PDB file of C-alpha atoms in Angstrom:
ATOM      1  CA  MET A   1     102.751 124.184  89.597  1.00  0.00           C
ATOM      2  CA  THR A   2     103.025 125.630  93.286  1.00  0.00           C
ATOM      3  CA  THR A   3     103.183 122.958  95.872  1.00  0.00           C
ATOM      4  CA  ASP A   4     103.729 123.157  99.817  1.00  0.00           C
ATOM      5  CA  THR A   5     107.539 123.284  99.487  1.00  0.00           C
ATOM      6  CA  GLU A   6     107.699 125.660  96.400  1.00  0.00           C
ATOM      7  CA  GLU A   7     107.676 129.464  96.567  1.00  0.00           C
ATOM      8  CA  PRO A   8     104.322 131.153  95.973  1.00  0.00           C
ATOM      9  CA  THR A   9     103.897 131.716  92.375  1.00  0.00           C
ATOM     10  CA  LEU A  10     100.415 132.653  91.709  1.00  0.00           C
ATOM     11  CA  THR A  11      99.340 136.450  90.849  1.00  0.00           C
ATOM     12  CA  VAL A  12      96.237 137.853  92.224  1.00  0.00           C
ATOM     13  CA  ASP A  13      94.613 137.272  88.800  1.00  0.00           C
ATOM     14  CA  GLU A  14      95.687 133.575  88.593  1.00  0.00           C
ATOM     15  CA  LEU A  15      94.543 133.113  92.099  1.00  0.00           C
ATOM     16  CA  ALA A  16      91.102 134.353  91.299  1.00  0.00           C
ATOM     17  CA  ALA A  17      90.911 132.606  88.157  1.00  0.00           C
ATOM     18  CA  ARG A  18      91.718 129.298  89.838  1.00  0.00           C
ATOM     19  CA  ALA A  19      89.474 129.718  92.786  1.00  0.00           C
ATOM     20  CA  GLY A  20      86.349 130.843  90.373  1.00  0.00           C
ATOM     21  CA  VAL A  21      86.192 134.358  92.040  1.00  0.00           C
ATOM     22  CA  THR A  22      86.858 138.050  91.048  1.00  0.00           C
ATOM     23  CA  VAL A  23      90.104 139.939  91.955  1.00  0.00           C
ATOM     24  CA  ARG A  24      87.995 142.206  93.994  1.00  0.00           C
ATOM     25  CA  THR A  25      86.645 139.298  96.134  1.00  0.00           C
ATOM     26  CA  VAL A  26      90.419 138.244  96.834  1.00  0.00           C
ATOM     27  CA  ARG A  27      91.103 141.841  97.834  1.00  0.00           C
ATOM     28  CA  PHE A  28      87.952 142.218  99.842  1.00  0.00           C
ATOM     29  CA  TYR A  29      88.871 138.930 102.004  1.00  0.00           C
ATOM     30  CA  SER A  30      92.546 140.105 102.328  1.00  0.00           C
ATOM     31  CA  SER A  31      91.300 143.350 103.704  1.00  0.00           C
ATOM     32  CA  LYS A  32      89.135 141.589 106.199  1.00  0.00           C
ATOM     33  CA  GLY A  33      92.197 139.472 107.174  1.00  0.00           C
ATOM     34  CA  LEU A  34      90.583 136.257 106.105  1.00  0.00           C
ATOM     35  CA  LEU A  35      93.569 135.661 103.779  1.00  0.00           C
ATOM     36  CA  PRO A  36      97.202 136.119 104.714  1.00  0.00           C
ATOM     37  CA  PRO A  37      99.211 138.916 102.721  1.00  0.00           C
ATOM     38  CA  PRO A  38     100.823 137.585  99.707  1.00  0.00           C
ATOM     39  CA  VAL A  39     104.671 137.421  99.261  1.00  0.00           C
ATOM     40  CA  ILE A  40     105.866 140.455  97.682  1.00  0.00           C
ATOM     41  CA  GLY A  41     108.209 139.873  94.833  1.00  0.00           C
ATOM     42  CA  PRO A  42     110.155 141.815  92.289  1.00  0.00           C
ATOM     43  CA  ARG A  43     108.374 145.032  91.082  1.00  0.00           C
ATOM     44  CA  ARG A  44     106.100 144.865  94.242  1.00  0.00           C
ATOM     45  CA  VAL A  45     103.995 142.027  92.612  1.00  0.00           C
ATOM     46  CA  GLY A  46     102.214 139.792  95.135  1.00  0.00           C
ATOM     47  CA  HIS A  47     102.515 136.191  94.729  1.00  0.00           C
ATOM     48  CA  TYR A  48     100.172 133.599  96.566  1.00  0.00           C
ATOM     49  CA  SER A  49     100.391 130.044  97.324  1.00  0.00           C
ATOM     50  CA  GLN A  50      98.371 126.788  97.170  1.00  0.00           C
ATOM     51  CA  GLU A  51      97.537 127.691 100.840  1.00  0.00           C
ATOM     52  CA  HIS A  52      95.867 131.003  99.718  1.00  0.00           C
ATOM     53  CA  LEU A  53      93.943 129.056  97.210  1.00  0.00           C
ATOM     54  CA  ALA A  54      92.774 126.371  99.583  1.00  0.00           C
ATOM     55  CA  ARG A  55      91.914 128.942 102.074  1.00  0.00           C
ATOM     56  CA  LEU A  56      89.905 130.948  99.683  1.00  0.00           C
ATOM     57  CA  ALA A  57      88.007 127.835  98.761  1.00  0.00           C
ATOM     58  CA  LEU A  58      87.258 127.089 102.469  1.00  0.00           C
ATOM     59  CA  ILE A  59      86.024 130.834 102.899  1.00  0.00           C
ATOM     60  CA  GLU A  60      83.769 130.496  99.911  1.00  0.00           C
ATOM     61  CA  GLU A  61      82.236 127.033 101.217  1.00  0.00           C
ATOM     62  CA  LEU A  62      81.668 128.440 104.830  1.00  0.00           C
ATOM     63  CA  GLN A  63      79.886 131.387 103.122  1.00  0.00           C
ATOM     64  CA  ARG A  64      77.790 128.896 101.143  1.00  0.00           C
ATOM     65  CA  GLN A  65      76.936 127.368 104.235  1.00  0.00           C
ATOM     66  CA  GLY A  66      75.298 130.591 105.445  1.00  0.00           C
ATOM     67  CA  MET A  67      78.207 132.046 107.868  1.00  0.00           C
ATOM     68  CA  THR A  68      78.775 135.499 108.288  1.00  0.00           C
ATOM     69  CA  LEU A  69      82.274 137.102 107.557  1.00  0.00           C
ATOM     70  CA  ALA A  70      82.552 137.473 111.342  1.00  0.00           C
ATOM     71  CA  ALA A  71      81.809 134.011 112.010  1.00  0.00           C
ATOM     72  CA  ILE A  72      84.248 132.916 109.319  1.00  0.00           C
ATOM     73  CA  GLU A  73      87.082 135.114 110.698  1.00  0.00           C
ATOM     74  CA  ARG A  74      86.334 133.409 114.055  1.00  0.00           C
ATOM     75  CA  HIS A  75      86.160 129.937 112.621  1.00  0.00           C
ATOM     76  CA  LEU A  76      89.620 130.343 110.676  1.00  0.00           C
ATOM     77  CA  GLN A  77      91.341 131.752 113.932  1.00  0.00           C
ATOM     78  CA  GLN A  78      90.457 128.389 115.620  1.00  0.00           C
ATOM     79  CA  LEU A  79      92.642 126.508 112.879  1.00  0.00           C
ATOM     80  CA  PRO A  80      95.949 125.782 113.377  1.00  0.00           C
ATOM     81  CA  ALA A  81      98.295 128.213 111.926  1.00  0.00           C
ATOM     82  CA  ASP A  82     100.365 125.623 110.135  1.00  0.00           C
ATOM     83  CA  LEU A  83      97.891 123.954 107.993  1.00  0.00           C
ATOM     84  CA  SER A  84      98.816 122.823 104.636  1.00  0.00           C
ATOM     85  CA  ALA A  85      96.848 123.371 101.417  1.00  0.00           C
ATOM     86  CA  GLN A  86      95.963 119.421 101.611  1.00  0.00           C
ATOM     87  CA  ASP A  87      94.990 120.034 105.368  1.00  0.00           C
ATOM     88  CA  LEU A  88      92.884 123.175 104.235  1.00  0.00           C
ATOM     89  CA  ALA A  89      91.223 121.123 101.349  1.00  0.00           C
ATOM     90  CA  LEU A  90      90.262 118.191 103.641  1.00  0.00           C
ATOM     91  CA  HIS A  91      88.683 120.564 106.066  1.00  0.00           C
ATOM     92  CA  ARG A  92      86.746 122.052 103.467  1.00  0.00           C
ATOM     93  CA  ALA A  93      85.677 118.732 102.091  1.00  0.00           C
ATOM     94  CA  VAL A  94      84.285 117.925 105.635  1.00  0.00           C
ATOM     95  CA  VAL A  95      82.480 121.401 105.607  1.00  0.00           C
ATOM     96  CA  ALA A  96      80.927 120.765 102.160  1.00  0.00           C
ATOM     97  CA  SER A  97      79.811 117.117 102.951  1.00  0.00           C
ATOM     98  CA  TRP A  98      76.615 118.883 104.576  1.00  0.00           C
ATOM     99  CA  ALA A  99      76.110 121.471 101.872  1.00  0.00           C
ATOM    100  CA  PRO A 100      73.689 120.869  98.834  1.00  0.00           C
ATOM    101  CA  ASP A 101      75.643 120.286  95.440  1.00  0.00           C
ATOM    102  CA  ALA A 102      77.783 123.035  94.765  1.00  0.00           C
ATOM    103  CA  ALA A 103      78.847 121.711  91.101  1.00  0.00           C
ATOM    104  CA  GLU A 104      78.470 124.112  88.108  1.00  0.00           C
ATOM    105  CA  ASP A 105      78.616 123.592  84.468  1.00  0.00           C
ATOM    106  CA  VAL A 106      81.515 125.433  82.711  1.00  0.00           C
ATOM    107  CA  PRO A 107      82.951 125.018  79.277  1.00  0.00           C
ATOM    108  CA  ARG A 108      86.532 123.555  78.636  1.00  0.00           C
ATOM    109  CA  GLU A 109      88.009 126.933  78.251  1.00  0.00           C
ATOM    110  CA  GLU A 110      86.801 128.132  81.739  1.00  0.00           C
ATOM    111  CA  LEU A 111      87.782 124.816  83.246  1.00  0.00           C
ATOM    112  CA  GLU A 112      91.189 125.284  81.980  1.00  0.00           C
ATOM    113  CA  ARG A 113      91.434 129.009  83.024  1.00  0.00           C
ATOM    114  CA  ARG A 114      90.438 127.971  86.600  1.00  0.00           C
ATOM    115  CA  ALA A 115      92.866 125.018  86.676  1.00  0.00           C
ATOM    116  CA  GLY A 116      95.627 127.241  85.433  1.00  0.00           C
ATOM    117  CA  ARG A 117      97.018 125.124  82.968  1.00  0.00           C
ATOM    118  CA  PRO A 118      95.813 123.439  79.611  1.00  0.00           C
ATOM    119  CA  LEU A 119      94.012 120.117  80.170  1.00  0.00           C
ATOM    120  CA  GLY A 120      94.439 117.208  77.718  1.00  0.00           C
ATOM    121  CA  GLU A 121      92.232 114.156  77.326  1.00  0.00           C
ATOM    122  CA  GLU A 122      94.168 112.122  79.632  1.00  0.00           C
ATOM    123  CA  ASP A 123      94.047 115.036  82.220  1.00  0.00           C
ATOM    124  CA  LEU A 124      90.305 115.050  81.785  1.00  0.00           C
ATOM    125  CA  GLU A 125      90.062 111.052  82.376  1.00  0.00           C
ATOM    126  CA  ARG A 126      91.853 111.531  85.769  1.00  0.00           C
ATOM    127  CA  LEU A 127      89.737 114.077  86.764  1.00  0.00           C
ATOM    128  CA  VAL A 128      86.698 112.392  85.970  1.00  0.00           C
ATOM    129  CA  ALA A 129      88.123 109.152  87.744  1.00  0.00           C
ATOM    130  CA  MET A 130      88.709 111.260  90.937  1.00  0.00           C
ATOM    131  CA  ASN A 131      85.010 112.550  90.657  1.00  0.00           C
ATOM    132  CA  ILE A 132      86.224 115.961  90.449  1.00  0.00           C
ATOM    133  CA  ILE A 133      84.645 116.689  87.097  1.00  0.00           C
ATOM    134  CA  GLU A 134      82.157 114.792  84.813  1.00  0.00           C
ATOM    135  CA  ARG A 135      81.379 115.602  81.233  1.00  0.00           C
ATOM    136  CA  ALA A 136      77.876 117.308  81.087  1.00  0.00           C
ATOM    137  CA  GLU A 137      75.197 115.220  79.638  1.00  0.00           C
ATOM    138  CA  GLY A 138      75.164 115.308  75.924  1.00  0.00           C
ATOM    139  CA  ALA A 139      78.533 116.959  75.585  1.00  0.00           C
ATOM    140  CA  SER A 140      81.061 115.753  73.063  1.00  0.00           C
ATOM    141  CA  GLY A 141      84.595 114.150  73.980  1.00  0.00           C
ATOM    142  CA  THR A 142      85.436 110.928  75.563  1.00  0.00           C
ATOM    143  CA  ALA A 143      85.854 112.080  79.290  1.00  0.00           C
ATOM    144  CA  HIS A 144      82.652 111.228  80.416  1.00  0.00           C
ATOM    145  CA  SER A 145      81.456 108.775  83.381  1.00  0.00           C
ATOM    146  CA  SER A 146      78.145 107.642  81.750  1.00  0.00           C
ATOM    147  CA  GLY A 147      75.931 107.948  78.833  1.00  0.00           C
ATOM    148  CA  SER A 148      76.456 107.427  75.139  1.00  0.00           C
ATOM    149  CA  PRO A 149      77.603 109.994  72.543  1.00  0.00           C
ATOM    150  CA  ALA A 150      74.902 112.631  71.262  1.00  0.00           C
ATOM    151  CA  ALA A 151      73.391 111.913  67.841  1.00  0.00           C
ATOM    152  CA  PRO A 152      74.229 114.753  65.511  1.00  0.00           C
ATOM    153  CA  ASP A 153      71.301 117.207  64.899  1.00  0.00           C
ATOM    154  CA  SER A 154      70.225 118.415  61.249  1.00  0.00           C
ATOM    155  CA  SER A 155      73.451 120.899  61.029  1.00  0.00           C
ATOM    156  CA  GLY A 156      75.548 117.673  61.608  1.00  0.00           C
ATOM    157  CA  SER A 157      76.771 119.105  65.142  1.00  0.00           C
ATOM    158  CA  PRO A 158      76.439 117.016  68.500  1.00  0.00           C
ATOM    159  CA  ALA A 159      73.433 117.895  70.311  1.00  0.00           C
ATOM    160  CA  ALA A 160      71.523 116.305  73.296  1.00  0.00           C
ATOM    161  CA  PRO A 161      69.058 117.759  75.632  1.00  0.00           C
ATOM    162  CA  ASP A 162      69.905 118.104  79.310  1.00  0.00           C
ATOM    163  CA  SER A 163      67.670 117.603  82.220  1.00  0.00           C
ATOM    164  CA  SER A 164      66.265 121.128  81.481  1.00  0.00           C
ATOM    165  CA  GLY A 165      65.245 120.268  77.786  1.00  0.00           C
ATOM    166  CA  SER A 166      68.313 122.381  76.681  1.00  0.00           C
ATOM    167  CA  PRO A 167      70.760 121.110  74.337  1.00  0.00           C
ATOM    168  CA  ALA A 168      74.256 120.664  75.909  1.00  0.00           C
ATOM    169  CA  ALA A 169      77.227 122.614  74.843  1.00  0.00           C
ATOM    170  CA  PRO A 170      80.216 120.761  73.667  1.00  0.00           C
ATOM    171  CA  ASP A 171      82.889 120.275  75.962  1.00  0.00           C
ATOM    172  CA  THR A 172      80.960 121.270  78.775  1.00  0.00           C
ATOM    173  CA  PHE A 173      82.043 119.945  82.339  1.00  0.00           C
ATOM    174  CA  ARG A 174      80.291 119.778  85.887  1.00  0.00           C
ATOM    175  CA  VAL A 175      82.791 120.759  88.127  1.00  0.00           C
ATOM    176  CA  ASP A 176      83.095 121.436  92.006  1.00  0.00           C
ATOM    177  CA  PRO A 177      84.998 124.651  91.846  1.00  0.00           C
ATOM    178  CA  ALA A 178      86.515 124.217  95.652  1.00  0.00           C
ATOM    179  CA  LEU A 179      87.942 120.641  94.695  1.00  0.00           C
ATOM    180  CA  LEU A 180      89.227 121.480  91.352  1.00  0.00           C
ATOM    181  CA  ALA A 181      92.607 123.064  92.741  1.00  0.00           C
ATOM    182  CA  LEU A 182      93.229 119.794  94.771  1.00  0.00           C
ATOM    183  CA  GLY A 183      92.456 117.541  91.599  1.00  0.00           C
ATOM    184  CA  VAL A 184      94.732 119.672  89.610  1.00  0.00           C
ATOM    185  CA  GLN A 185      97.630 119.102  91.931  1.00  0.00           C
ATOM    186  CA  LEU A 186      96.696 115.291  91.930  1.00  0.00           C
ATOM    187  CA  LEU A 187      97.315 115.414  88.187  1.00  0.00           C
ATOM    188  CA  ASP A 188     101.023 115.501  88.661  1.00  0.00           C
ATOM    189  CA  VAL A 189     101.053 112.570  91.319  1.00  0.00           C
ATOM    190  CA  PRO A 190     102.717 109.467  89.482  1.00  0.00           C
ATOM    191  CA  LEU A 191      99.806 107.039  89.527  1.00  0.00           C
ATOM    192  CA  ALA A 192      98.181 105.179  86.572  1.00  0.00           C
ATOM    193  CA  HIS A 193      94.785 106.191  85.591  1.00  0.00           C
ATOM    194  CA  GLU A 194      93.708 102.447  86.626  1.00  0.00           C
ATOM    195  CA  SER A 195      95.135 102.903  90.052  1.00  0.00           C
ATOM    196  CA  ILE A 196      93.062 105.747  90.585  1.00  0.00           C
ATOM    197  CA  LEU A 197      90.002 104.108  89.424  1.00  0.00           C
ATOM    198  CA  ALA A 198      91.081 101.155  91.862  1.00  0.00           C
ATOM    199  CA  ALA A 199      91.455 103.474  94.888  1.00  0.00           C
ATOM    200  CA  ARG A 200      88.068 104.945  94.080  1.00  0.00           C
ATOM    201  CA  GLY A 201      86.495 101.617  94.050  1.00  0.00           C
ATOM    202  CA  VAL A 202      88.010 100.763  97.203  1.00  0.00           C
ATOM    203  CA  LEU A 203      86.974 103.847  98.925  1.00  0.00           C
ATOM    204  CA  LEU A 204      83.359 103.462  97.575  1.00  0.00           C
ATOM    205  CA  GLU A 205      83.164  99.784  98.581  1.00  0.00           C
ATOM    206  CA  HIS A 206      84.242 100.147 102.186  1.00  0.00           C
ATOM    207  CA  SER A 207      82.580 103.562 102.766  1.00  0.00           C
ATOM    208  CA  ARG A 208      79.026 101.931 101.771  1.00  0.00           C
ATOM    209  CA  ALA A 209      79.833  98.978 103.795  1.00  0.00           C
ATOM    210  CA  ALA A 210      80.589 101.108 106.890  1.00  0.00           C
ATOM    211  CA  ALA A 211      77.495 102.988 106.154  1.00  0.00           C
ATOM    212  CA  ARG A 212      75.205  99.970 105.911  1.00  0.00           C
ATOM    213  CA  GLU A 213      76.604  98.583 109.143  1.00  0.00           C
ATOM    214  CA  LEU A 214      76.042 101.968 110.831  1.00  0.00           C
ATOM    215  CA  SER A 215      72.527 102.323 109.662  1.00  0.00           C
ATOM    216  CA  ALA A 216      71.730  98.608 110.940  1.00  0.00           C
ATOM    217  CA  LEU A 217      73.130  99.722 114.470  1.00  0.00           C
ATOM    218  CA  LEU A 218      71.249 102.795 114.384  1.00  0.00           C
ATOM    219  CA  ARG A 219      67.898 100.926 113.369  1.00  0.00           C
ATOM    220  CA  GLU A 220      68.455  98.587 116.124  1.00  0.00           C
ATOM    221  CA  ALA A 221      69.062 101.555 118.592  1.00  0.00           C
ATOM    222  CA  VAL A 222      66.023 103.478 117.539  1.00  0.00           C
ATOM    223  CA  GLY A 223      63.809 100.413 117.303  1.00  0.00           C
ATOM    224  CA  GLU A 224      60.629  99.978 114.878  1.00  0.00           C
ATOM    225  CA  HIS A 225      58.369 101.876 116.838  1.00  0.00           C
ATOM    226  CA  GLU A 226      59.882 105.158 117.059  1.00  0.00           C
ATOM    227  CA  SER A 227      58.657 108.099 114.894  1.00  0.00           C
ATOM    228  CA  VAL A 228      60.134 109.394 111.984  1.00  0.00           C
ATOM    229  CA  ALA A 229      60.879 112.648 113.581  1.00  0.00           C
ATOM    230  CA  ALA A 230      63.013 110.745 116.258  1.00  0.00           C
ATOM    231  CA  VAL A 231      64.930 108.713 113.471  1.00  0.00           C
ATOM    232  CA  LYS A 232      65.745 112.102 111.837  1.00  0.00           C
ATOM    233  CA  SER A 233      66.763 113.762 115.249  1.00  0.00           C
ATOM    234  CA  LEU A 234      69.232 110.909 116.001  1.00  0.00           C
ATOM    235  CA  SER A 235      70.733 110.862 112.335  1.00  0.00           C
ATOM    236  CA  ALA A 236      71.388 114.584 112.670  1.00  0.00           C
ATOM    237  CA  HIS A 237      72.931 114.359 115.852  1.00  0.00           C
ATOM    238  CA  MET A 238      75.105 111.307 115.009  1.00  0.00           C
ATOM    239  CA  GLN A 239      76.228 112.297 111.429  1.00  0.00           C
ATOM    240  CA  PRO A 240      78.851 114.999 112.432  1.00  0.00           C
ATOM    241  CA  LEU A 241      80.112 112.511 115.128  1.00  0.00           C
ATOM    242  CA  VAL A 242      80.391 109.587 112.588  1.00  0.00           C
ATOM    243  CA  VAL A 243      82.135 111.630 109.937  1.00  0.00           C
ATOM    244  CA  GLN A 244      84.749 113.025 112.423  1.00  0.00           C
ATOM    245  CA  ALA A 245      85.393 109.444 113.849  1.00  0.00           C
ATOM    246  CA  LEU A 246      85.762 107.964 110.236  1.00  0.00           C
ATOM    247  CA  LEU A 247      88.084 110.825 109.144  1.00  0.00           C
ATOM    248  CA  THR A 248      90.231 110.446 112.297  1.00  0.00           C
ATOM    249  CA  THR A 249      90.328 106.617 111.963  1.00  0.00           C
ATOM    250  CA  PHE A 250      91.132 106.567 108.454  1.00  0.00           C
ATOM    251  CA  GLN A 251      93.969 109.287 108.834  1.00  0.00           C
ATOM    252  CA  ARG A 252      95.591 107.479 111.692  1.00  0.00           C
ATOM    253  CA  SER A 253      95.204 103.990 109.807  1.00  0.00           C
ATOM    254  CA  LEU A 254      96.671 105.504 106.643  1.00  0.00           C
ATOM    255  CA  LYS A 255      99.702 106.926 108.485  1.00  0.00           C
ATOM    256  CA  ALA A 256     100.412 103.570 110.448  1.00  0.00           C
ATOM    257  CA  GLU A 257     100.201 101.629 107.023  1.00  0.00           C
ATOM    258  CA  LEU A 258     102.634 104.325 105.457  1.00  0.00           C
ATOM    259  CA  ARG A 259     104.927 103.829 108.337  1.00  0.00           C
ATOM    260  CA  GLU A 260     104.935  99.900 108.164  1.00  0.00           C
ATOM    261  CA  TRP A 261     105.560 100.145 104.287  1.00  0.00           C
ATOM    262  CA  LEU A 262     108.543 102.446 104.730  1.00  0.00           C
ATOM    263  CA  LYS A 263     110.041 100.082 107.574  1.00  0.00           C
ATOM    264  CA  GLU A 264     109.621  97.244 105.090  1.00  0.00           C
ATOM    265  CA  SER A 265     111.387  99.118 102.410  1.00  0.00           C
TER     266      SER A 265
END
């Protein structure tokens, strides 16, 4: 696995597979200057890093938001040059928070191809816990977030209708392609599955509490007699500011806690 401190190890085919795009797309973005050039290794083979993968995910997300290539180029030029893969993934996550659900259903073979590694049941459980993937409704296996196993059909094979009325394929997963790379990196972080679930619970609890209190403040500021249009306008104006404030505050608070922890150690 490539990390921020390791040499780039992904070939263009591996990069494209992990990002869920074609090799032609990778080369097109490179030709437009949206992706930095690869490191050329032996036999003149280009190798790409996790930063390339994260930047590619950000480019795809900005395109889904409707930005032109010229606008994306300007956007990327405004970012600091030394952003890590994690920084880029965080930036992409903020951008994606305003987009419709970009998740797609893929079979396990395709999921592993994009992950760039085999995924055992423990890996799948951890990705589910991190909300990176969820098993499609009616699919077989143990790594699902809700629901019960599908009853076998007349042939003895599991089958359950999805929301469209079609039976779900076995080992099919709903995945956010741009978050998968970050989730795969987190698989090697030495945290127990229970710790990941506990961390997710903490984040959900406090983010919902913050949302409730902020909503109460907005309701008080707007008043009962304001129109629906006025409420929507204020919400649209405030949401980017609130997200940026929450993100900045959380990052600074986490760094402060880590500094205190290291002092005590």
